[in-house]
Amino acid sequence: MRRKTWPFGLRKAVFCVAFCRLSQRKRPHIETPHLCVMLQKFCNWLLYKKLGWKKDVTVDHPDKYIICLAPHTSNVDFLIGQLYMRAENMRVNFLMKKEWFVWPLGVLFKRIGGIPVLRSKHTRMTDRIAETARQEKTFHLCITPEGTRSLNPEWKKGFYYIAMQAGIPILLYGLDYKNKLIQCIKSLTPTGDIDKDMVEIKSYFKDFTGRHPERFTTGN
């Protein structure tokens, strides 16, 4: 069976993001703003011009927020997200399975904002992340509520509990491959009525088409 590979442009973009972060952290005395500006322009060109994606983002992004991103049906979602974050000059961390954080990928993922998740200690980690969000002046975290690229009607609720405990909004970001659209036109502040709020959140995403539509469901 033929092995699937990422398009060269996408692989190059993620490598450039990691290199820029590495340059800033390991050698802060070397000026790298020019490199990062070039990277931003490159990602902007690649995402919007070369790949043909569009954005429709009308929601304010405060100093602290959780991004709820769906549908998540392919590893390509990660690359599109990274291109978007860099093109828009956003700094957003993301959660990822601990199994991905092996050398050399682990170094790259940490450099671009990855946080490894040990699923057996998920509840404790949720509390720890919420506490970090309360203490920090800025906090930006992206979570895919499906928790898997496979069909899953039972969405994970960790993102909701983090936002509720930290008292911060949830920004609803949809990836629509049918229209090549990245959209965020709604945010939600948890009310504590998780069943009602999850219905509202899932309703927002029901019309988005993932890269593999057969793997996405809101369970409604």
PDB file of N, CA, C and O in Angstrom, residues 114-155:
ATOM      1  N   GLY A 114       3.310  22.387  21.176  1.00  0.00           N
ATOM      2  CA  GLY A 114       2.633  21.158  21.566  1.00  0.00           C
ATOM      3  C   GLY A 114       2.762  20.831  23.050  1.00  0.00           C
ATOM      4  O   GLY A 114       3.806  21.057  23.656  1.00  0.00           O
ATOM      5  N   ILE A 115       1.686  20.315  23.626  1.00  0.00           N
ATOM      6  CA  ILE A 115       1.659  19.872  25.016  1.00  0.00           C
ATOM      7  C   ILE A 115       1.246  18.399  25.019  1.00  0.00           C
ATOM      8  O   ILE A 115       0.137  18.066  24.594  1.00  0.00           O
ATOM      9  N   PRO A 116       2.120  17.487  25.468  1.00  0.00           N
ATOM     10  CA  PRO A 116       1.774  16.060  25.455  1.00  0.00           C
ATOM     11  C   PRO A 116       0.686  15.724  26.471  1.00  0.00           C
ATOM     12  O   PRO A 116       0.686  16.245  27.586  1.00  0.00           O
ATOM     13  N   VAL A 117      -0.246  14.862  26.064  1.00  0.00           N
ATOM     14  CA  VAL A 117      -1.359  14.468  26.925  1.00  0.00           C
ATOM     15  C   VAL A 117      -1.206  13.003  27.311  1.00  0.00           C
ATOM     16  O   VAL A 117      -1.117  12.131  26.441  1.00  0.00           O
ATOM     17  N   LEU A 118      -1.164  12.748  28.620  1.00  0.00           N
ATOM     18  CA  LEU A 118      -1.176  11.381  29.143  1.00  0.00           C
ATOM     19  C   LEU A 118      -2.622  11.078  29.510  1.00  0.00           C
ATOM     20  O   LEU A 118      -3.141  11.563  30.507  1.00  0.00           O
ATOM     21  N   ARG A 119      -3.296  10.301  28.689  1.00  0.00           N
ATOM     22  CA  ARG A 119      -4.737  10.139  28.811  1.00  0.00           C
ATOM     23  C   ARG A 119      -5.172   9.524  30.136  1.00  0.00           C
ATOM     24  O   ARG A 119      -6.274   9.760  30.610  1.00  0.00           O
ATOM     25  N   SER A 120      -4.326   8.712  30.754  1.00  0.00           N
ATOM     26  CA  SER A 120      -4.697   8.091  32.021  1.00  0.00           C
ATOM     27  C   SER A 120      -4.790   9.112  33.150  1.00  0.00           C
ATOM     28  O   SER A 120      -5.377   8.858  34.195  1.00  0.00           O
ATOM     29  N   LYS A 121      -4.205  10.321  32.936  1.00  0.00           N
ATOM     30  CA  LYS A 121      -4.232  11.366  33.958  1.00  0.00           C
ATOM     31  C   LYS A 121      -4.917  12.618  33.425  1.00  0.00           C
ATOM     32  O   LYS A 121      -4.574  13.733  33.785  1.00  0.00           O
ATOM     33  N   HIS A 122      -5.925  12.402  32.568  1.00  0.00           N
ATOM     34  CA  HIS A 122      -6.557  13.515  31.865  1.00  0.00           C
ATOM     35  C   HIS A 122      -7.239  14.501  32.810  1.00  0.00           C
ATOM     36  O   HIS A 122      -7.120  15.712  32.655  1.00  0.00           O
ATOM     37  N   THR A 123      -7.954  13.974  33.814  1.00  0.00           N
ATOM     38  CA  THR A 123      -8.669  14.853  34.741  1.00  0.00           C
ATOM     39  C   THR A 123      -7.704  15.759  35.493  1.00  0.00           C
ATOM     40  O   THR A 123      -7.905  16.966  35.613  1.00  0.00           O
ATOM     41  N   ARG A 124      -6.629  15.185  35.987  1.00  0.00           N
ATOM     42  CA  ARG A 124      -5.626  15.972  36.709  1.00  0.00           C
ATOM     43  C   ARG A 124      -5.000  17.022  35.800  1.00  0.00           C
ATOM     44  O   ARG A 124      -4.752  18.150  36.212  1.00  0.00           O
ATOM     45  N   MET A 125      -4.771  16.661  34.557  1.00  0.00           N
ATOM     46  CA  MET A 125      -4.167  17.599  33.613  1.00  0.00           C
ATOM     47  C   MET A 125      -5.122  18.741  33.314  1.00  0.00           C
ATOM     48  O   MET A 125      -4.691  19.893  33.181  1.00  0.00           O
ATOM     49  N   THR A 126      -6.412  18.452  33.192  1.00  0.00           N
ATOM     50  CA  THR A 126      -7.406  19.496  32.964  1.00  0.00           C
ATOM     51  C   THR A 126      -7.360  20.533  34.075  1.00  0.00           C
ATOM     52  O   THR A 126      -7.370  21.742  33.817  1.00  0.00           O
ATOM     53  N   ASP A 127      -7.293  20.077  35.313  1.00  0.00           N
ATOM     54  CA  ASP A 127      -7.225  20.996  36.453  1.00  0.00           C
ATOM     55  C   ASP A 127      -5.943  21.820  36.411  1.00  0.00           C
ATOM     56  O   ASP A 127      -5.956  23.023  36.712  1.00  0.00           O
ATOM     57  N   ARG A 128      -4.846  21.166  36.045  1.00  0.00           N
ATOM     58  CA  ARG A 128      -3.555  21.864  36.004  1.00  0.00           C
ATOM     59  C   ARG A 128      -3.534  22.936  34.915  1.00  0.00           C
ATOM     60  O   ARG A 128      -3.023  24.044  35.132  1.00  0.00           O
ATOM     61  N   ILE A 129      -4.092  22.624  33.759  1.00  0.00           N
ATOM     62  CA  ILE A 129      -4.139  23.599  32.671  1.00  0.00           C
ATOM     63  C   ILE A 129      -5.030  24.769  33.044  1.00  0.00           C
ATOM     64  O   ILE A 129      -4.710  25.932  32.761  1.00  0.00           O
ATOM     65  N   ALA A 130      -6.161  24.490  33.687  1.00  0.00           N
ATOM     66  CA  ALA A 130      -7.072  25.557  34.111  1.00  0.00           C
ATOM     67  C   ALA A 130      -6.387  26.488  35.106  1.00  0.00           C
ATOM     68  O   ALA A 130      -6.554  27.716  35.046  1.00  0.00           O
ATOM     69  N   GLU A 131      -5.603  25.922  36.010  1.00  0.00           N
ATOM     70  CA  GLU A 131      -4.877  26.734  36.987  1.00  0.00           C
ATOM     71  C   GLU A 131      -3.839  27.612  36.285  1.00  0.00           C
ATOM     72  O   GLU A 131      -3.669  28.790  36.623  1.00  0.00           O
ATOM     73  N   THR A 132      -3.157  27.045  35.296  1.00  0.00           N
ATOM     74  CA  THR A 132      -2.191  27.823  34.518  1.00  0.00           C
ATOM     75  C   THR A 132      -2.888  28.983  33.806  1.00  0.00           C
ATOM     76  O   THR A 132      -2.385  30.110  33.783  1.00  0.00           O
ATOM     77  N   ALA A 133      -4.049  28.711  33.235  1.00  0.00           N
ATOM     78  CA  ALA A 133      -4.808  29.754  32.534  1.00  0.00           C
ATOM     79  C   ALA A 133      -5.195  30.886  33.479  1.00  0.00           C
ATOM     80  O   ALA A 133      -5.187  32.064  33.094  1.00  0.00           O
ATOM     81  N   ARG A 134      -5.536  30.554  34.710  1.00  0.00           N
ATOM     82  CA  ARG A 134      -5.910  31.593  35.686  1.00  0.00           C
ATOM     83  C   ARG A 134      -4.718  32.465  36.059  1.00  0.00           C
ATOM     84  O   ARG A 134      -4.851  33.670  36.277  1.00  0.00           O
ATOM     85  N   GLN A 135      -3.542  31.867  36.126  1.00  0.00           N
ATOM     86  CA  GLN A 135      -2.367  32.583  36.631  1.00  0.00           C
ATOM     87  C   GLN A 135      -1.669  33.421  35.556  1.00  0.00           C
ATOM     88  O   GLN A 135      -1.102  34.466  35.866  1.00  0.00           O
ATOM     89  N   GLU A 136      -1.700  32.947  34.311  1.00  0.00           N
ATOM     90  CA  GLU A 136      -0.973  33.633  33.246  1.00  0.00           C
ATOM     91  C   GLU A 136      -1.712  34.881  32.765  1.00  0.00           C
ATOM     92  O   GLU A 136      -2.931  34.950  32.816  1.00  0.00           O
ATOM     93  N   LYS A 137      -0.935  35.865  32.271  1.00  0.00           N
ATOM     94  CA  LYS A 137      -1.534  37.083  31.718  1.00  0.00           C
ATOM     95  C   LYS A 137      -2.158  36.817  30.350  1.00  0.00           C
ATOM     96  O   LYS A 137      -3.147  37.446  29.978  1.00  0.00           O
ATOM     97  N   THR A 138      -1.553  35.908  29.593  1.00  0.00           N
ATOM     98  CA  THR A 138      -2.110  35.494  28.311  1.00  0.00           C
ATOM     99  C   THR A 138      -2.159  33.978  28.276  1.00  0.00           C
ATOM    100  O   THR A 138      -1.269  33.302  28.809  1.00  0.00           O
ATOM    101  N   PHE A 139      -3.187  33.449  27.633  1.00  0.00           N
ATOM    102  CA  PHE A 139      -3.345  31.995  27.560  1.00  0.00           C
ATOM    103  C   PHE A 139      -4.148  31.663  26.312  1.00  0.00           C
ATOM    104  O   PHE A 139      -5.294  32.077  26.167  1.00  0.00           O
ATOM    105  N   HIS A 140      -3.528  30.935  25.384  1.00  0.00           N
ATOM    106  CA  HIS A 140      -4.181  30.556  24.134  1.00  0.00           C
ATOM    107  C   HIS A 140      -3.954  29.062  23.918  1.00  0.00           C
ATOM    108  O   HIS A 140      -2.813  28.625  23.777  1.00  0.00           O
ATOM    109  N   LEU A 141      -5.019  28.293  23.873  1.00  0.00           N
ATOM    110  CA  LEU A 141      -4.897  26.847  23.732  1.00  0.00           C
ATOM    111  C   LEU A 141      -5.939  26.335  22.751  1.00  0.00           C
ATOM    112  O   LEU A 141      -7.115  26.686  22.836  1.00  0.00           O
ATOM    113  N   CYS A 142      -5.494  25.482  21.819  1.00  0.00           N
ATOM    114  CA  CYS A 142      -6.395  24.882  20.831  1.00  0.00           C
ATOM    115  C   CYS A 142      -6.604  23.405  21.167  1.00  0.00           C
ATOM    116  O   CYS A 142      -5.640  22.665  21.407  1.00  0.00           O
ATOM    117  N   ILE A 143      -7.875  22.982  21.164  1.00  0.00           N
ATOM    118  CA  ILE A 143      -8.226  21.594  21.464  1.00  0.00           C
ATOM    119  C   ILE A 143      -9.241  21.105  20.437  1.00  0.00           C
ATOM    120  O   ILE A 143     -10.172  21.825  20.072  1.00  0.00           O
ATOM    121  N   THR A 144      -9.054  19.872  19.958  1.00  0.00           N
ATOM    122  CA  THR A 144     -10.032  19.240  19.073  1.00  0.00           C
ATOM    123  C   THR A 144     -10.927  18.358  19.936  1.00  0.00           C
ATOM    124  O   THR A 144     -10.463  17.359  20.485  1.00  0.00           O
ATOM    125  N   PRO A 145     -12.204  18.699  20.084  1.00  0.00           N
ATOM    126  CA  PRO A 145     -13.075  18.013  21.040  1.00  0.00           C
ATOM    127  C   PRO A 145     -13.377  16.560  20.697  1.00  0.00           C
ATOM    128  O   PRO A 145     -13.728  15.781  21.594  1.00  0.00           O
ATOM    129  N   GLU A 146     -13.214  16.177  19.428  1.00  0.00           N
ATOM    130  CA  GLU A 146     -13.487  14.782  19.067  1.00  0.00           C
ATOM    131  C   GLU A 146     -12.468  13.836  19.685  1.00  0.00           C
ATOM    132  O   GLU A 146     -12.772  12.669  19.950  1.00  0.00           O
ATOM    133  N   GLY A 147     -11.255  14.328  19.911  1.00  0.00           N
ATOM    134  CA  GLY A 147     -10.234  13.513  20.562  1.00  0.00           C
ATOM    135  C   GLY A 147      -9.655  12.422  19.690  1.00  0.00           C
ATOM    136  O   GLY A 147      -8.801  11.658  20.129  1.00  0.00           O
ATOM    137  N   THR A 148     -10.091  12.317  18.444  1.00  0.00           N
ATOM    138  CA  THR A 148      -9.624  11.288  17.529  1.00  0.00           C
ATOM    139  C   THR A 148      -9.984  11.705  16.109  1.00  0.00           C
ATOM    140  O   THR A 148     -10.897  12.507  15.896  1.00  0.00           O
ATOM    141  N   ARG A 149      -9.257  11.141  15.125  1.00  0.00           N
ATOM    142  CA  ARG A 149      -9.594  11.421  13.729  1.00  0.00           C
ATOM    143  C   ARG A 149     -10.671  10.471  13.210  1.00  0.00           C
ATOM    144  O   ARG A 149     -11.135  10.613  12.094  1.00  0.00           O
ATOM    145  N   SER A 150     -11.045   9.490  14.026  1.00  0.00           N
ATOM    146  CA  SER A 150     -12.082   8.537  13.635  1.00  0.00           C
ATOM    147  C   SER A 150     -13.456   9.068  14.024  1.00  0.00           C
ATOM    148  O   SER A 150     -13.581  10.040  14.772  1.00  0.00           O
ATOM    149  N   LEU A 151     -14.500   8.411  13.529  1.00  0.00           N
ATOM    150  CA  LEU A 151     -15.870   8.817  13.844  1.00  0.00           C
ATOM    151  C   LEU A 151     -16.116   8.683  15.341  1.00  0.00           C
ATOM    152  O   LEU A 151     -15.908   7.621  15.924  1.00  0.00           O
ATOM    153  N   ASN A 152     -16.564   9.782  15.970  1.00  0.00           N
ATOM    154  CA  ASN A 152     -16.773   9.763  17.411  1.00  0.00           C
ATOM    155  C   ASN A 152     -17.870  10.755  17.805  1.00  0.00           C
ATOM    156  O   ASN A 152     -17.624  11.958  17.875  1.00  0.00           O
ATOM    157  N   PRO A 153     -19.088  10.263  18.083  1.00  0.00           N
ATOM    158  CA  PRO A 153     -20.186  11.164  18.466  1.00  0.00           C
ATOM    159  C   PRO A 153     -20.065  11.687  19.894  1.00  0.00           C
ATOM    160  O   PRO A 153     -20.698  12.675  20.255  1.00  0.00           O
ATOM    161  N   GLU A 154     -19.231  11.009  20.708  1.00  0.00           N
ATOM    162  CA  GLU A 154     -19.059  11.399  22.109  1.00  0.00           C
ATOM    163  C   GLU A 154     -17.844  12.306  22.248  1.00  0.00           C
ATOM    164  O   GLU A 154     -16.733  11.830  22.468  1.00  0.00           O
ATOM    165  N   TRP A 155     -18.056  13.581  22.094  1.00  0.00           N
ATOM    166  CA  TRP A 155     -16.946  14.527  22.149  1.00  0.00           C
ATOM    167  C   TRP A 155     -16.385  14.641  23.560  1.00  0.00           C
ATOM    168  O   TRP A 155     -17.124  14.571  24.558  1.00  0.00           O
TER     169      TRP A 155
END
